[in-house]
Short mmCIF file of C-alpha atoms in Angstrom, two decimals:
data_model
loop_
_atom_site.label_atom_id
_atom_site.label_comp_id
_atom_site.label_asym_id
_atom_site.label_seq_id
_atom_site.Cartn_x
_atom_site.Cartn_y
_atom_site.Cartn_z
CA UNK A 1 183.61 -121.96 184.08
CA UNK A 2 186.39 -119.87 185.58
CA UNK A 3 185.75 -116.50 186.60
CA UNK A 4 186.34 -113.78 183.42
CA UNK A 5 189.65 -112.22 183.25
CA UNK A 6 189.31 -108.60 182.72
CA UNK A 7 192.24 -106.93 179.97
CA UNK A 8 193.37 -110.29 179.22
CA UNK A 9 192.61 -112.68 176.61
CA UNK A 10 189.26 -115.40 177.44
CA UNK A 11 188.17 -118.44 175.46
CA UNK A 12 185.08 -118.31 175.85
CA UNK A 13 181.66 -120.25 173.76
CA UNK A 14 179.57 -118.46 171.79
CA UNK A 15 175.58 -118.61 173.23
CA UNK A 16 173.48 -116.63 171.28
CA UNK A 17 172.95 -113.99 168.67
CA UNK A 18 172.26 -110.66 170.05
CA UNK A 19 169.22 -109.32 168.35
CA UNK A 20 168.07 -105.55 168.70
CA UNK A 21 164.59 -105.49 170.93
CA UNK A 22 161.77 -103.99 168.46
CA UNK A 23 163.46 -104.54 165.16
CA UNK A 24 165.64 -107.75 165.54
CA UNK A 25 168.32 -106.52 163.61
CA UNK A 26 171.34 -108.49 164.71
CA UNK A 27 174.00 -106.52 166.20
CA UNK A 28 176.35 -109.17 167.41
CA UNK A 29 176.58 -112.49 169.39
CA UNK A 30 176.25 -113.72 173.26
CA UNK A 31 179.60 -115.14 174.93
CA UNK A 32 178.89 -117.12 177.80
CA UNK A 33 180.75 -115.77 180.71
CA UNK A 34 179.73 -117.75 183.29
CA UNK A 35 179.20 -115.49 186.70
CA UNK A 36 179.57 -112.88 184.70
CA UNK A 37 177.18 -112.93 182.80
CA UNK A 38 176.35 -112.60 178.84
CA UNK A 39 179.42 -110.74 177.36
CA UNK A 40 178.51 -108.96 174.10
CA UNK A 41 181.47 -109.36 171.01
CA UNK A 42 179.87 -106.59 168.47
CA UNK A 43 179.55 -108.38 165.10
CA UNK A 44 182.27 -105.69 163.83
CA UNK A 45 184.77 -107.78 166.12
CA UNK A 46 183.03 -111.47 165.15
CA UNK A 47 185.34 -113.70 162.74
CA UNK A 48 183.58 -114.75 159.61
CA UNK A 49 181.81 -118.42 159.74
CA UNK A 50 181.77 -118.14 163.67
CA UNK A 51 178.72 -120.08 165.03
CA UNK A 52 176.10 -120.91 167.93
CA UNK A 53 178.67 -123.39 170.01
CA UNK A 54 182.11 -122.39 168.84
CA UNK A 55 185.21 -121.27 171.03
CA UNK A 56 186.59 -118.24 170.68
CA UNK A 57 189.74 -116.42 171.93
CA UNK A 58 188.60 -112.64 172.73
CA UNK A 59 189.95 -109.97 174.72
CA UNK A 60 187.64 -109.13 177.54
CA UNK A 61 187.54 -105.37 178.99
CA UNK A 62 184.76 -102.73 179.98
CA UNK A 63 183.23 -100.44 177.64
CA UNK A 64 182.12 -96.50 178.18
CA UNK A 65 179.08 -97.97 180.61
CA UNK A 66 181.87 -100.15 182.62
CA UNK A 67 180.24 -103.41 181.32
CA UNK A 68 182.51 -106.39 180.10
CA UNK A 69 183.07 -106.65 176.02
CA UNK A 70 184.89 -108.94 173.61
CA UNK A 71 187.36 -108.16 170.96
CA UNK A 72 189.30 -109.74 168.83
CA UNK A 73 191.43 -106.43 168.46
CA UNK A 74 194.83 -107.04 169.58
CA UNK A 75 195.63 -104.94 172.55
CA UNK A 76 199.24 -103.66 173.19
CA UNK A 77 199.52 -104.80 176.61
CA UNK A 78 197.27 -107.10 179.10
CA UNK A 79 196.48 -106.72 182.88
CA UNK A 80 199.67 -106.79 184.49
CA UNK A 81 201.94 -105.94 181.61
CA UNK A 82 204.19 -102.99 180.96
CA UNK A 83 204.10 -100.93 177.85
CA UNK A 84 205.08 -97.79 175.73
CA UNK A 85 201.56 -96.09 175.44
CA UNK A 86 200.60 -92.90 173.54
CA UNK A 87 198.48 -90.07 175.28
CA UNK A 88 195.41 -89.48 172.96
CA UNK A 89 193.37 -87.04 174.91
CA UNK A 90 192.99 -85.34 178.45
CA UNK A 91 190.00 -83.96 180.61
CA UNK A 92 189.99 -83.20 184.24
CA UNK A 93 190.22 -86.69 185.58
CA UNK A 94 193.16 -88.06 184.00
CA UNK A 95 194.81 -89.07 180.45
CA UNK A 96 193.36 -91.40 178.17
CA UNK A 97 196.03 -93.57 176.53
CA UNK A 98 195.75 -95.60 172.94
CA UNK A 99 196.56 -99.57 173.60
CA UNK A 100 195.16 -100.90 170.48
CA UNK A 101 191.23 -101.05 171.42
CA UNK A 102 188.12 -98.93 170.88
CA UNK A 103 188.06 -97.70 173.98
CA UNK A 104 191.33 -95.96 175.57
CA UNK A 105 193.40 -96.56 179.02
CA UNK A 106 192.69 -94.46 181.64
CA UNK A 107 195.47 -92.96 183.67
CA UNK A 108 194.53 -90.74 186.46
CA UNK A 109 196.64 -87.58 187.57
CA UNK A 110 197.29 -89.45 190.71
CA UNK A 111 199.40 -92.35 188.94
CA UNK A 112 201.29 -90.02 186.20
CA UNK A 113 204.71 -88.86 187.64
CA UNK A 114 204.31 -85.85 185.63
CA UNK A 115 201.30 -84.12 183.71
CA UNK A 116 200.77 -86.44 180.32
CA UNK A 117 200.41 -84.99 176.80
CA UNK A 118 198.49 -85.65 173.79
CA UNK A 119 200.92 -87.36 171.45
CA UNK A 120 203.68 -88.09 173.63
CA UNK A 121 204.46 -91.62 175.05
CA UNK A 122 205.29 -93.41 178.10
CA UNK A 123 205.62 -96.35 180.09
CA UNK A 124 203.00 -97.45 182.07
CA UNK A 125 201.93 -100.83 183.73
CA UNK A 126 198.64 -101.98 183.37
CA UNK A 127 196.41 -102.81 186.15
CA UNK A 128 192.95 -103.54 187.28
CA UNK A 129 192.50 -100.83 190.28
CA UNK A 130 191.23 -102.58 193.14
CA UNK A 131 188.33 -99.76 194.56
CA UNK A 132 186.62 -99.35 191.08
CA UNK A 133 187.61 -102.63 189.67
CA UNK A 134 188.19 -100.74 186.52
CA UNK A 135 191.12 -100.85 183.95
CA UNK A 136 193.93 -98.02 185.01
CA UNK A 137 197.51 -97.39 183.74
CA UNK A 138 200.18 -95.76 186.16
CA UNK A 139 203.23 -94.15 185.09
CA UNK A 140 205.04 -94.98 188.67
CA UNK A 141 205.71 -98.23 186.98
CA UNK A 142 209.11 -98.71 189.88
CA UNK A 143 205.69 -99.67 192.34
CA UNK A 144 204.91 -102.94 190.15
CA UNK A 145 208.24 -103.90 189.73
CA UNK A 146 209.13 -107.32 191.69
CA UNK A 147 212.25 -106.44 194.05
CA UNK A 148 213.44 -110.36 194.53
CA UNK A 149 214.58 -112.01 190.99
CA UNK A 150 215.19 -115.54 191.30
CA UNK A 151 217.13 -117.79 189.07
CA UNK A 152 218.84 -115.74 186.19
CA UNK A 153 222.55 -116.71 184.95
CA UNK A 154 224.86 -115.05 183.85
CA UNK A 155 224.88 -114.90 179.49
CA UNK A 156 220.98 -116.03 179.71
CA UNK A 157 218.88 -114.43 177.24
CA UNK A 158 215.72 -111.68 178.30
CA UNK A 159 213.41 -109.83 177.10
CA UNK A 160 214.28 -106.34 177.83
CA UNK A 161 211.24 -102.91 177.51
CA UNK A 162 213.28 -100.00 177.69
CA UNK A 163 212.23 -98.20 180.19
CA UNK A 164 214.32 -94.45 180.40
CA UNK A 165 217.85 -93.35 180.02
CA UNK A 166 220.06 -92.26 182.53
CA UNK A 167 223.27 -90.71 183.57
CA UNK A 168 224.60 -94.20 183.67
CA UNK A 169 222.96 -95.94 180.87
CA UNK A 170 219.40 -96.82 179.74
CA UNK A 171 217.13 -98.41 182.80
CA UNK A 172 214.96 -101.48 181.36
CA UNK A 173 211.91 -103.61 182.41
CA UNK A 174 213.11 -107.53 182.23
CA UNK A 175 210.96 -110.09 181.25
CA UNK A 176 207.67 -107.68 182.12
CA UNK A 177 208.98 -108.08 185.94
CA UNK A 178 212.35 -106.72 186.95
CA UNK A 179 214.01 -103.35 187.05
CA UNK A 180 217.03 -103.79 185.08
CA UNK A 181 220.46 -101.46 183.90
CA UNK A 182 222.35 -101.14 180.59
CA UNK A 183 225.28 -99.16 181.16
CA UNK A 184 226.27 -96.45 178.97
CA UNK A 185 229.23 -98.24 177.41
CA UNK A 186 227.82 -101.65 176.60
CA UNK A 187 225.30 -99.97 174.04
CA UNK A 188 226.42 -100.19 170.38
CA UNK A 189 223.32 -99.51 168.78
CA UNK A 190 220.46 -97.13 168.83
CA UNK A 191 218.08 -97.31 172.00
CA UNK A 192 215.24 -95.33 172.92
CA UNK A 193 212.40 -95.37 175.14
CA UNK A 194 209.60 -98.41 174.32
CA UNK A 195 211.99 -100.35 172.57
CA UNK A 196 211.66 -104.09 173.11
CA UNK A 197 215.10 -105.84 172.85
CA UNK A 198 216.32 -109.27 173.10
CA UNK A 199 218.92 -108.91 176.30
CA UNK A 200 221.47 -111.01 178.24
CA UNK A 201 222.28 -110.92 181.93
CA UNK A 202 225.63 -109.69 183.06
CA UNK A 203 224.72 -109.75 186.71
CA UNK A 204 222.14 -109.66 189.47
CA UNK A 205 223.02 -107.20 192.29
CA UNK A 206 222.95 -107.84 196.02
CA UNK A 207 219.95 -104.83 196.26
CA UNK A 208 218.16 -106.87 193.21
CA UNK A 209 218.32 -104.86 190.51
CA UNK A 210 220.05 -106.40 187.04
CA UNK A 211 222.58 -105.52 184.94
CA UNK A 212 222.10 -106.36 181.27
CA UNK A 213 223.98 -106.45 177.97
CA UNK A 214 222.44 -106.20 174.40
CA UNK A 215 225.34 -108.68 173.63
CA UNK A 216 225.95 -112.24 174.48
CA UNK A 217 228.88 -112.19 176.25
CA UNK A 218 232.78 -112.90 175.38
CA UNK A 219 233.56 -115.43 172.79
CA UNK A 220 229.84 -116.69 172.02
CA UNK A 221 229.47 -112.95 170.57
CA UNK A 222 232.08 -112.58 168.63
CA UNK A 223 231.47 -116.11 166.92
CA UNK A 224 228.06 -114.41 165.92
CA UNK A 225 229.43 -111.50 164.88
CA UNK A 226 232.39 -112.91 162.54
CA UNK A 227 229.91 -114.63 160.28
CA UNK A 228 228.17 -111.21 160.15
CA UNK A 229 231.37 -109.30 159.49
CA UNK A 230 232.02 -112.23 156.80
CA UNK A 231 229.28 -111.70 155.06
CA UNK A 232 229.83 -107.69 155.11
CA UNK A 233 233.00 -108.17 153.55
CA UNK A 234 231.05 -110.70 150.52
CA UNK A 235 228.73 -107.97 150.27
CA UNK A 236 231.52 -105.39 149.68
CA UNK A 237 234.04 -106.44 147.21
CA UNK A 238 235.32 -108.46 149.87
CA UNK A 239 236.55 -105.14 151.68
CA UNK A 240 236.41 -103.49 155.02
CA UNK A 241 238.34 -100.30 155.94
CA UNK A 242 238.20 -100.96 160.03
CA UNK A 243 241.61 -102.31 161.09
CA UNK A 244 243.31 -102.97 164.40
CA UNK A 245 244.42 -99.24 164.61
CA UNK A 246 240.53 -97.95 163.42
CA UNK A 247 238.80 -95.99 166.00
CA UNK A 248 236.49 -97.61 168.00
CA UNK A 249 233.97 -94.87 167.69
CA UNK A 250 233.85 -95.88 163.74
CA UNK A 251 233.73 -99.71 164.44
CA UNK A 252 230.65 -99.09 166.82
CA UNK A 253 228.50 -96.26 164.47
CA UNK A 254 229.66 -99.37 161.36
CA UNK A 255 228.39 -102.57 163.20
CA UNK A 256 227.19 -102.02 166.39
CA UNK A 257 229.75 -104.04 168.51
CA UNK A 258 232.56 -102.47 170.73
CA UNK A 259 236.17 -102.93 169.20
CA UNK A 260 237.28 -105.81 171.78
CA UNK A 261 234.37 -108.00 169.47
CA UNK A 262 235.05 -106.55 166.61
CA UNK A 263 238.87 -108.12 167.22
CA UNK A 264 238.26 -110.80 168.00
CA UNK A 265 235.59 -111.76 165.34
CA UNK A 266 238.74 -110.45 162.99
CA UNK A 267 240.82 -112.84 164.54
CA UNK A 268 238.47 -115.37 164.55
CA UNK A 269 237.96 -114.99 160.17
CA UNK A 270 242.03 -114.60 160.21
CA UNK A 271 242.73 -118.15 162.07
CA UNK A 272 240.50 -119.36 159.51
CA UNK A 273 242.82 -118.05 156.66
CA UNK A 274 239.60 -116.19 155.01
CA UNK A 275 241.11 -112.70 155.51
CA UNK A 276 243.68 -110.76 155.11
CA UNK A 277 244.86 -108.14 157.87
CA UNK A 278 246.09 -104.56 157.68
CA UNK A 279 246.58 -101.76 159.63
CA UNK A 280 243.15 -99.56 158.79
CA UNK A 281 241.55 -102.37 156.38
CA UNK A 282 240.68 -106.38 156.23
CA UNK A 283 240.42 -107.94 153.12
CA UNK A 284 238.87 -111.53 151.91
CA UNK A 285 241.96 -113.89 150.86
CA UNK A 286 241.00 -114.14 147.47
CA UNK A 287 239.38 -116.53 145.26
CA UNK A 288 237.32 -117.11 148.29
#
């Protein structure tokens, strides 16, 4: 078989039952992991009905004496991912970081950017460090980052991580790869650090580095967002005090969209003789 991949997920066959020596008490079963060995999954982590020749899909990483373990807990980030991780403990090594399995992520003083703290999060990228061949987190997460995007149009959809916000926006992690930008005035919604967001390109820069939109862009968007505004006005006596002369600050704390959308999603309902239009309202032509 293929050689084990450590913090990711392994099918791997089920051997034998692990028995306790002197009493025999069963304590879990055998995965065969080829060079690596027998890889114990503890019998707290072993699906009901599983048997002596069936697959399984675990999650393969070291326990407290560094030797490889399957779970079917569902980590919060794999080998090579990045993630919003909480700080559940210190000592004089490093922080220890929750990811969804028994045993924490270490991150070492030398990869935190500043000194962690119990119950705070951050961003980290998770990696197997290549002298101790154990699993690490680091905090300089701009080191794992691939420089050279290839391929990405302009409108296409992304999976943004946000990463932290800046004078000129919020900086984001695209598709677990790319350092990305969402500038200050293309956000109409709440954003904070470790939120996962579907994202659209705007543009890729000449140094690499992306600029995004939580929006598709132009017409496409404000197609979406007339049904939306449609059914808002169903949903509300078939009313909506935002006109053409509304602020755009309320249009943008109401629905999330800038005003430019928000008129043309108007316009759009209008040319479709399902509204009426006033100055600081819009109105469902009624019976509708």
């Amino acid at each position: 078989m293929s050689r084990i991949k450590l913090g990711a997920y392994n099918t791997l066959t089920v051997q034998e039952v692990a028995l306790r020596e002197g009493n025999g008490e069963r304590f879990g079963l055998y995965l065969d992991g080829g060079a690596a060995g027998e890889i114990l999954m503890p019998d707290k982590y072993v699906p009901e009905g599983t048997e002596i020749g069936d697959e399984v899909s675990v999650f393969v990483y070291l326990d407290q004496d560094e030797r490889p373990i399957a779970t079917t807990e569902e980590p919060l980030a794999q080998v090579g991912d990045f993630a919003y991780l909480e700080c559940s403990w210190v000592n004089e090594y490093g922080a220890f970081l929750s990811w969804g399995v028994t045993k924490d992520l270490f991150c070492p003083f030398r990869e935190q950017k500043k000194r962690m703290e119990i119950g705070s999060s951050y961003i980290v990228h998770v990696h197997l460090d290549e002298d101790t061949y154990r699993l690490v987190a680091s905090a300089k997460v701009e080191h794992y980052l691939d420089e050279q995007p290839q391929g990405y149009q302009h409108g296409q959809e992304v999976d943004l991580l946000v990463w932290q916000k800046t004078d000129l926006g919020f900086k984001v992690i695209v598709d677990n790869q790319y350092a990305g930008l969402i500038y200050e005035n293309q956000v109409f919604q709440y954003v904070h650090t470790g939120d996962r967001l579907k994202g659209y390109i705007s543009t890729v820069r000449p140094d690499g580095k992306i600029d995004c939109m939580l929006q598709p862009a132009g017409q496409r968007h404000a197609a979406d967002f007339a049904e939306v505004l449609l059914q808002y006005l169903k949903d509300n006596n078939g009313v909506c005090d935002l006109g053409d002369k509304s602020e755009a600050e309320d249009i943008k704390h109401r629905f999330q969209v800038s005003k430019k959308v928000y008129k043309r999603a108007v316009g759009d309902l209008y040319k479709r003789h399902l509204i009426t239009v006033e100055p600081l309202a819009i109105r469902l032509v009624s019976p509708y």
